[in-house]
Amino acid sequence: MDFNLKIWRQKNAKAKGHFETYHITGIEEDASFLEMLDILNEQLIREGMDPVAVDKGCQSSGPVSFDHDCREGICGACSLYIDGRAHGPDGHVTTCQLFMRNFKDGATITVEPWRSSGFPVIKDLVVDRTAFDKILQAGGFISVRTGSAQDSNNSLIPHDQAESSMDAAACIGCGACVATCKNGSAMLFVGARVSSLALLPQGRPEAARRARAMVAKMDELGFGNCTNTRACEMECPKGISVEHIARLNREFLKAKFSE
């Protein structure tokens, strides 16, 4: 398969970015999107070492920088905006789980970084997602006595409640919800993190402080508010439900009334 890749290039956070177009050939339909980018970078490195190619203007910016780690849909690092959709045209997958068979042979594919003031561009397709870490540090944890494991039967939790908590905890913090939301809202991420703890007895002692602190940090870092378009839910690779945003709102109101 052959493709024309229209890729966002940006030298650093302060530089002005632009699109560059590259032609790539011989891609297997079962190759993942990140494997395709690996092949592109190998091509760009070869062209950079070839004086004739350089003279012809084939290499102007070097290999494309993009973020990745596990390549198993777990870490959330492979955050790319592809043809106008977070993680590309396939549903409920991360970019590393997106395969080239989802694109037509000869297609032009536009690849961009997340577009959000909360996720500033570091270089090319790499953005700084440490804002999510700061939100978690504000309250996405519980305080427990360490040193010995509790008996699993000490805290009985209804099955449905435990399942809902696990569903919320499936969030990988990739930021697709922010990139998709017209307001750049992080409410689905924060809602999932608050909800996963609010549904468990271990999370109740710090529930009020957690909701206030995480929402305050989210606002401080420049993320927008939710307007219930549910675009975040549609593009979330783990299918996190907006019902967790509703629970976040309830937890926040409880915290306000308990002051």
mmCIF file of C-alpha atoms in Angstrom:
data_model
loop_
_atom_site.group_PDB
_atom_site.id
_atom_site.type_symbol
_atom_site.label_atom_id
_atom_site.label_comp_id
_atom_site.label_asym_id
_atom_site.label_seq_id
_atom_site.Cartn_x
_atom_site.Cartn_y
_atom_site.Cartn_z
ATOM 1 C CA MET A 1 0.000 0.000 0.000
ATOM 2 C CA ASP A 2 1.131 3.545 -0.784
ATOM 3 C CA PHE A 3 0.274 6.691 1.169
ATOM 4 C CA ASN A 4 0.838 10.415 1.196
ATOM 5 C CA LEU A 5 1.428 11.533 4.781
ATOM 6 C CA LYS A 6 0.657 15.129 5.688
ATOM 7 C CA ILE A 7 2.439 15.426 9.028
ATOM 8 C CA TRP A 8 2.708 18.320 11.486
ATOM 9 C CA ARG A 9 6.334 19.341 12.023
ATOM 10 C CA GLN A 10 7.395 21.661 14.819
ATOM 11 C CA LYS A 11 11.003 22.045 15.952
ATOM 12 C CA ASN A 12 10.172 22.879 19.567
ATOM 13 C CA ALA A 13 7.497 24.405 21.772
ATOM 14 C CA LYS A 14 8.350 27.969 20.763
ATOM 15 C CA ALA A 15 8.798 27.394 17.029
ATOM 16 C CA LYS A 16 6.041 27.903 14.480
ATOM 17 C CA GLY A 17 4.773 24.594 13.164
ATOM 18 C CA HIS A 18 3.780 23.578 9.651
ATOM 19 C CA PHE A 19 2.683 20.543 7.646
ATOM 20 C CA GLU A 20 5.085 18.553 5.501
ATOM 21 C CA THR A 21 4.008 15.867 3.041
ATOM 22 C CA TYR A 22 5.851 12.589 2.591
ATOM 23 C CA HIS A 23 5.236 9.724 0.164
ATOM 24 C CA ILE A 24 5.684 6.204 1.456
ATOM 25 C CA THR A 25 5.330 2.950 -0.458
ATOM 26 C CA GLY A 26 5.230 -0.790 0.160
ATOM 27 C CA ILE A 27 3.319 -0.706 3.451
ATOM 28 C CA GLU A 28 1.659 -3.978 4.472
ATOM 29 C CA GLU A 29 -2.039 -3.677 5.230
ATOM 30 C CA ASP A 30 -1.499 -5.464 8.544
ATOM 31 C CA ALA A 31 1.163 -3.001 9.676
ATOM 32 C CA SER A 32 0.159 -0.816 12.599
ATOM 33 C CA PHE A 33 0.114 2.958 12.239
ATOM 34 C CA LEU A 34 3.184 3.297 14.454
ATOM 35 C CA GLU A 35 5.035 0.643 12.448
ATOM 36 C CA MET A 36 4.256 2.694 9.360
ATOM 37 C CA LEU A 37 5.762 5.771 11.048
ATOM 38 C CA ASP A 38 8.827 3.702 11.956
ATOM 39 C CA ILE A 39 9.240 2.805 8.286
ATOM 40 C CA LEU A 40 8.823 6.465 7.322
ATOM 41 C CA ASN A 41 11.536 7.497 9.788
ATOM 42 C CA GLU A 42 13.910 4.839 8.446
ATOM 43 C CA GLN A 43 13.284 6.289 4.988
ATOM 44 C CA LEU A 44 13.929 9.830 6.215
ATOM 45 C CA ILE A 45 17.154 8.756 7.931
ATOM 46 C CA ARG A 46 18.376 7.104 4.719
ATOM 47 C CA GLU A 47 17.520 10.225 2.733
ATOM 48 C CA GLY A 48 19.342 12.362 5.288
ATOM 49 C CA MET A 49 22.479 10.309 4.760
ATOM 50 C CA ASP A 50 22.171 10.439 0.959
ATOM 51 C CA PRO A 51 23.786 13.616 -0.510
ATOM 52 C CA VAL A 52 21.806 13.239 -3.749
ATOM 53 C CA ALA A 53 18.503 13.023 -1.855
ATOM 54 C CA VAL A 54 19.414 16.052 0.238
ATOM 55 C CA ASP A 55 20.292 18.042 -2.880
ATOM 56 C CA LYS A 56 16.856 17.191 -4.259
ATOM 57 C CA GLY A 57 15.195 18.474 -1.101
ATOM 58 C CA CYS A 58 13.934 15.054 0.018
ATOM 59 C CA GLN A 59 15.041 15.564 3.600
ATOM 60 C CA SER A 60 14.372 18.847 5.367
ATOM 61 C CA SER A 61 13.350 18.094 8.953
ATOM 62 C CA GLY A 62 14.804 14.716 9.919
ATOM 63 C CA PRO A 63 12.806 11.842 11.428
ATOM 64 C CA VAL A 64 9.339 12.598 12.768
ATOM 65 C CA SER A 65 9.122 12.682 16.574
ATOM 66 C CA PHE A 66 6.122 10.817 17.999
ATOM 67 C CA ASP A 67 5.343 9.369 21.405
ATOM 68 C CA HIS A 68 4.971 5.647 22.138
ATOM 69 C CA ASP A 69 5.789 3.054 24.751
ATOM 70 C CA CYS A 70 3.984 -0.257 25.271
ATOM 71 C CA ARG A 71 2.339 -0.501 21.819
ATOM 72 C CA GLU A 72 -0.306 -2.697 23.439
ATOM 73 C CA GLY A 73 -3.078 -0.144 24.035
ATOM 74 C CA ILE A 74 -2.227 0.160 27.728
ATOM 75 C CA CYS A 75 0.011 3.170 28.349
ATOM 76 C CA GLY A 76 -1.845 5.896 26.407
ATOM 77 C CA ALA A 77 1.375 7.409 25.052
ATOM 78 C CA CYS A 78 0.603 7.026 21.314
ATOM 79 C CA SER A 79 -1.630 10.078 21.198
ATOM 80 C CA LEU A 80 -2.109 11.190 17.588
ATOM 81 C CA TYR A 81 -4.896 13.074 15.829
ATOM 82 C CA ILE A 82 -5.369 11.270 12.509
ATOM 83 C CA ASP A 83 -7.639 12.507 9.724
ATOM 84 C CA GLY A 84 -9.590 14.631 12.182
ATOM 85 C CA ARG A 85 -10.098 11.944 14.836
ATOM 86 C CA ALA A 86 -8.284 11.082 18.026
ATOM 87 C CA HIS A 87 -6.371 7.819 17.465
ATOM 88 C CA GLY A 88 -7.689 7.612 13.895
ATOM 89 C CA PRO A 89 -10.742 6.219 12.085
ATOM 90 C CA ASP A 90 -11.141 2.914 13.956
ATOM 91 C CA GLY A 91 -13.268 2.785 17.110
ATOM 92 C CA HIS A 92 -12.141 2.031 20.684
ATOM 93 C CA VAL A 93 -8.460 1.621 19.813
ATOM 94 C CA THR A 94 -5.283 3.542 20.535
ATOM 95 C CA THR A 95 -3.023 4.625 17.680
ATOM 96 C CA CYS A 96 -0.733 1.625 18.217
ATOM 97 C CA GLN A 97 -3.746 -0.653 17.658
ATOM 98 C CA LEU A 98 -4.747 1.112 14.433
ATOM 99 C CA PHE A 99 -3.860 -0.836 11.294
ATOM 100 C CA MET A 100 -3.173 0.493 7.810
ATOM 101 C CA ARG A 101 -5.983 -1.639 6.360
ATOM 102 C CA ASN A 102 -8.308 1.022 7.778
ATOM 103 C CA PHE A 103 -7.073 3.411 5.059
ATOM 104 C CA LYS A 104 -7.522 3.292 1.302
ATOM 105 C CA ASP A 105 -4.481 2.562 -0.834
ATOM 106 C CA GLY A 106 -3.086 5.868 -2.133
ATOM 107 C CA ALA A 107 -4.886 7.933 0.508
ATOM 108 C CA THR A 108 -3.552 11.170 1.954
ATOM 109 C CA ILE A 109 -3.442 10.874 5.743
ATOM 110 C CA THR A 110 -3.217 13.959 7.950
ATOM 111 C CA VAL A 111 -1.379 13.422 11.224
ATOM 112 C CA GLU A 112 -1.399 16.040 14.002
ATOM 113 C CA PRO A 113 -0.595 16.261 17.708
ATOM 114 C CA TRP A 114 -3.304 16.779 20.326
ATOM 115 C CA ARG A 115 -4.628 20.348 20.050
ATOM 116 C CA SER A 116 -5.127 21.670 23.578
ATOM 117 C CA SER A 117 -3.677 24.456 25.691
ATOM 118 C CA GLY A 118 -3.362 21.834 28.434
ATOM 119 C CA PHE A 119 -1.098 19.715 26.209
ATOM 120 C CA PRO A 120 1.554 22.033 24.696
ATOM 121 C CA VAL A 121 3.576 20.644 21.785
ATOM 122 C CA ILE A 122 7.122 19.565 22.672
ATOM 123 C CA LYS A 123 8.230 18.584 19.168
ATOM 124 C CA ASP A 124 6.392 17.460 16.027
ATOM 125 C CA LEU A 125 3.673 15.032 17.218
ATOM 126 C CA VAL A 126 4.829 14.866 20.842
ATOM 127 C CA VAL A 127 2.865 16.838 23.434
ATOM 128 C CA ASP A 128 3.413 17.418 27.133
ATOM 129 C CA ARG A 129 0.705 15.436 28.962
ATOM 130 C CA THR A 130 2.115 15.944 32.455
ATOM 131 C CA ALA A 131 -0.979 18.039 33.231
ATOM 132 C CA PHE A 132 -2.795 14.751 33.854
ATOM 133 C CA ASP A 133 -0.086 13.723 36.316
ATOM 134 C CA LYS A 134 -0.550 16.998 38.193
ATOM 135 C CA ILE A 135 -4.314 16.429 38.398
ATOM 136 C CA LEU A 136 -3.727 12.953 39.822
ATOM 137 C CA GLN A 137 -1.201 14.309 42.312
ATOM 138 C CA ALA A 138 -3.851 16.773 43.495
ATOM 139 C CA GLY A 139 -6.159 14.013 44.707
ATOM 140 C CA GLY A 140 -6.228 10.827 42.655
ATOM 141 C CA PHE A 141 -5.031 8.571 45.431
ATOM 142 C CA ILE A 142 -6.026 7.086 48.792
ATOM 143 C CA SER A 143 -4.152 7.049 52.096
ATOM 144 C CA VAL A 144 -3.808 3.551 53.512
ATOM 145 C CA ARG A 145 -1.711 1.792 56.108
ATOM 146 C CA THR A 146 1.091 -0.026 54.332
ATOM 147 C CA GLY A 147 3.150 -3.000 55.409
ATOM 148 C CA SER A 148 0.567 -5.768 55.320
ATOM 149 C CA ALA A 149 -2.200 -6.771 52.956
ATOM 150 C CA GLN A 150 -5.778 -6.575 54.149
ATOM 151 C CA ASP A 151 -7.985 -9.637 54.122
ATOM 152 C CA SER A 152 -9.950 -9.552 50.863
ATOM 153 C CA ASN A 153 -13.191 -10.156 52.771
ATOM 154 C CA ASN A 154 -12.748 -7.203 55.140
ATOM 155 C CA SER A 155 -14.532 -4.789 52.784
ATOM 156 C CA LEU A 156 -17.522 -6.319 51.053
ATOM 157 C CA ILE A 157 -18.406 -4.458 47.863
ATOM 158 C CA PRO A 158 -21.498 -5.158 45.721
ATOM 159 C CA HIS A 159 -20.569 -6.732 42.388
ATOM 160 C CA ASP A 160 -22.141 -3.995 40.223
ATOM 161 C CA GLN A 161 -20.356 -1.314 42.222
ATOM 162 C CA ALA A 162 -17.005 -3.062 41.898
ATOM 163 C CA GLU A 163 -17.507 -3.520 38.154
ATOM 164 C CA SER A 164 -18.329 0.175 37.675
ATOM 165 C CA SER A 165 -15.203 1.107 39.595
ATOM 166 C CA MET A 166 -13.078 -1.170 37.411
ATOM 167 C CA ASP A 167 -14.666 0.271 34.263
ATOM 168 C CA ALA A 168 -13.677 3.766 35.371
ATOM 169 C CA ALA A 169 -10.177 2.598 36.311
ATOM 170 C CA ALA A 170 -9.688 1.352 32.732
ATOM 171 C CA CYS A 171 -8.885 4.936 31.702
ATOM 172 C CA ILE A 172 -5.302 5.051 30.375
ATOM 173 C CA GLY A 173 -4.970 8.842 30.489
ATOM 174 C CA CYS A 174 -4.197 9.190 26.790
ATOM 175 C CA GLY A 175 -5.976 12.549 26.457
ATOM 176 C CA ALA A 176 -8.239 11.611 23.525
ATOM 177 C CA CYS A 177 -11.177 13.071 25.458
ATOM 178 C CA VAL A 178 -9.427 16.449 25.673
ATOM 179 C CA ALA A 179 -8.333 16.393 22.031
ATOM 180 C CA THR A 180 -11.872 15.570 20.879
ATOM 181 C CA CYS A 181 -13.806 17.991 23.083
ATOM 182 C CA LYS A 182 -14.567 21.358 21.474
ATOM 183 C CA ASN A 183 -13.807 22.966 24.846
ATOM 184 C CA GLY A 184 -10.669 20.927 25.529
ATOM 185 C CA SER A 185 -12.317 19.527 28.649
ATOM 186 C CA ALA A 186 -10.610 16.945 30.856
ATOM 187 C CA MET A 187 -13.846 16.094 32.669
ATOM 188 C CA LEU A 188 -13.990 12.501 31.401
ATOM 189 C CA PHE A 189 -10.468 11.793 32.639
ATOM 190 C CA VAL A 190 -11.069 13.457 36.013
ATOM 191 C CA GLY A 191 -14.517 11.873 36.302
ATOM 192 C CA ALA A 192 -13.108 8.404 35.659
ATOM 193 C CA ARG A 193 -10.379 8.864 38.269
ATOM 194 C CA VAL A 194 -12.754 10.252 40.887
ATOM 195 C CA SER A 195 -15.423 7.669 40.105
ATOM 196 C CA SER A 196 -13.075 4.680 40.391
ATOM 197 C CA LEU A 197 -12.324 5.677 43.992
ATOM 198 C CA ALA A 198 -15.719 7.117 44.969
ATOM 199 C CA LEU A 199 -17.390 3.761 44.299
ATOM 200 C CA LEU A 200 -15.141 1.949 46.780
ATOM 201 C CA PRO A 201 -15.153 2.247 50.587
ATOM 202 C CA GLN A 202 -11.389 2.835 50.517
ATOM 203 C CA GLY A 203 -11.982 6.055 48.607
ATOM 204 C CA ARG A 204 -14.696 7.551 50.793
ATOM 205 C CA PRO A 205 -12.607 9.127 53.617
ATOM 206 C CA GLU A 206 -10.950 11.587 51.235
ATOM 207 C CA ALA A 207 -13.819 11.903 48.749
ATOM 208 C CA ALA A 208 -14.695 15.555 49.415
ATOM 209 C CA ARG A 209 -11.110 16.804 49.346
ATOM 210 C CA ARG A 210 -10.385 14.724 46.241
ATOM 211 C CA ALA A 211 -13.222 16.156 44.156
ATOM 212 C CA ARG A 212 -12.439 19.766 45.095
ATOM 213 C CA ALA A 213 -8.700 19.419 44.589
ATOM 214 C CA MET A 214 -8.799 17.632 41.244
ATOM 215 C CA VAL A 215 -11.386 19.962 39.724
ATOM 216 C CA ALA A 216 -9.438 22.999 40.966
ATOM 217 C CA LYS A 217 -6.207 21.672 39.443
ATOM 218 C CA MET A 218 -7.973 20.891 36.164
ATOM 219 C CA ASP A 219 -9.233 24.477 35.969
ATOM 220 C CA GLU A 220 -5.837 25.889 36.951
ATOM 221 C CA LEU A 221 -4.122 24.000 34.114
ATOM 222 C CA GLY A 222 -6.408 25.533 31.487
ATOM 223 C CA PHE A 223 -8.762 22.701 30.569
ATOM 224 C CA GLY A 224 -12.285 23.643 29.516
ATOM 225 C CA ASN A 225 -15.629 22.620 30.950
ATOM 226 C CA CYS A 226 -18.035 19.921 29.793
ATOM 227 C CA THR A 227 -21.029 20.763 27.595
ATOM 228 C CA ASN A 228 -22.325 17.175 27.321
ATOM 229 C CA THR A 229 -21.761 16.615 23.605
ATOM 230 C CA ARG A 230 -20.449 13.123 24.501
ATOM 231 C CA ALA A 231 -17.704 13.384 21.876
ATOM 232 C CA CYS A 232 -15.225 12.306 24.567
ATOM 233 C CA GLU A 233 -17.138 9.080 25.206
ATOM 234 C CA MET A 234 -17.290 8.306 21.485
ATOM 235 C CA GLU A 235 -13.542 8.689 20.945
ATOM 236 C CA CYS A 236 -12.290 7.188 24.218
ATOM 237 C CA PRO A 237 -10.279 4.056 23.307
ATOM 238 C CA LYS A 238 -11.490 2.336 26.472
ATOM 239 C CA GLY A 239 -15.144 3.351 26.113
ATOM 240 C CA ILE A 240 -15.280 5.307 29.371
ATOM 241 C CA SER A 241 -18.878 6.451 29.925
ATOM 242 C CA VAL A 242 -19.931 10.043 30.577
ATOM 243 C CA GLU A 243 -21.853 8.720 33.571
ATOM 244 C CA HIS A 244 -18.556 9.161 35.410
ATOM 245 C CA ILE A 245 -18.707 12.904 34.670
ATOM 246 C CA ALA A 246 -22.131 12.937 36.318
ATOM 247 C CA ARG A 247 -20.669 11.189 39.369
ATOM 248 C CA LEU A 248 -17.818 13.725 39.466
ATOM 249 C CA ASN A 249 -20.375 16.536 39.507
ATOM 250 C CA ARG A 250 -22.261 14.853 42.341
ATOM 251 C CA GLU A 251 -19.076 14.342 44.337
ATOM 252 C CA PHE A 252 -18.099 17.972 43.784
ATOM 253 C CA LEU A 253 -21.497 19.259 44.917
ATOM 254 C CA LYS A 254 -21.357 17.054 48.009
ATOM 255 C CA ALA A 255 -17.950 18.521 48.800
ATOM 256 C CA LYS A 256 -19.260 22.094 48.408
ATOM 257 C CA PHE A 257 -22.243 21.456 50.685
ATOM 258 C CA SER A 258 -20.046 19.791 53.299
ATOM 259 C CA GLU A 259 -17.766 22.844 53.646
#
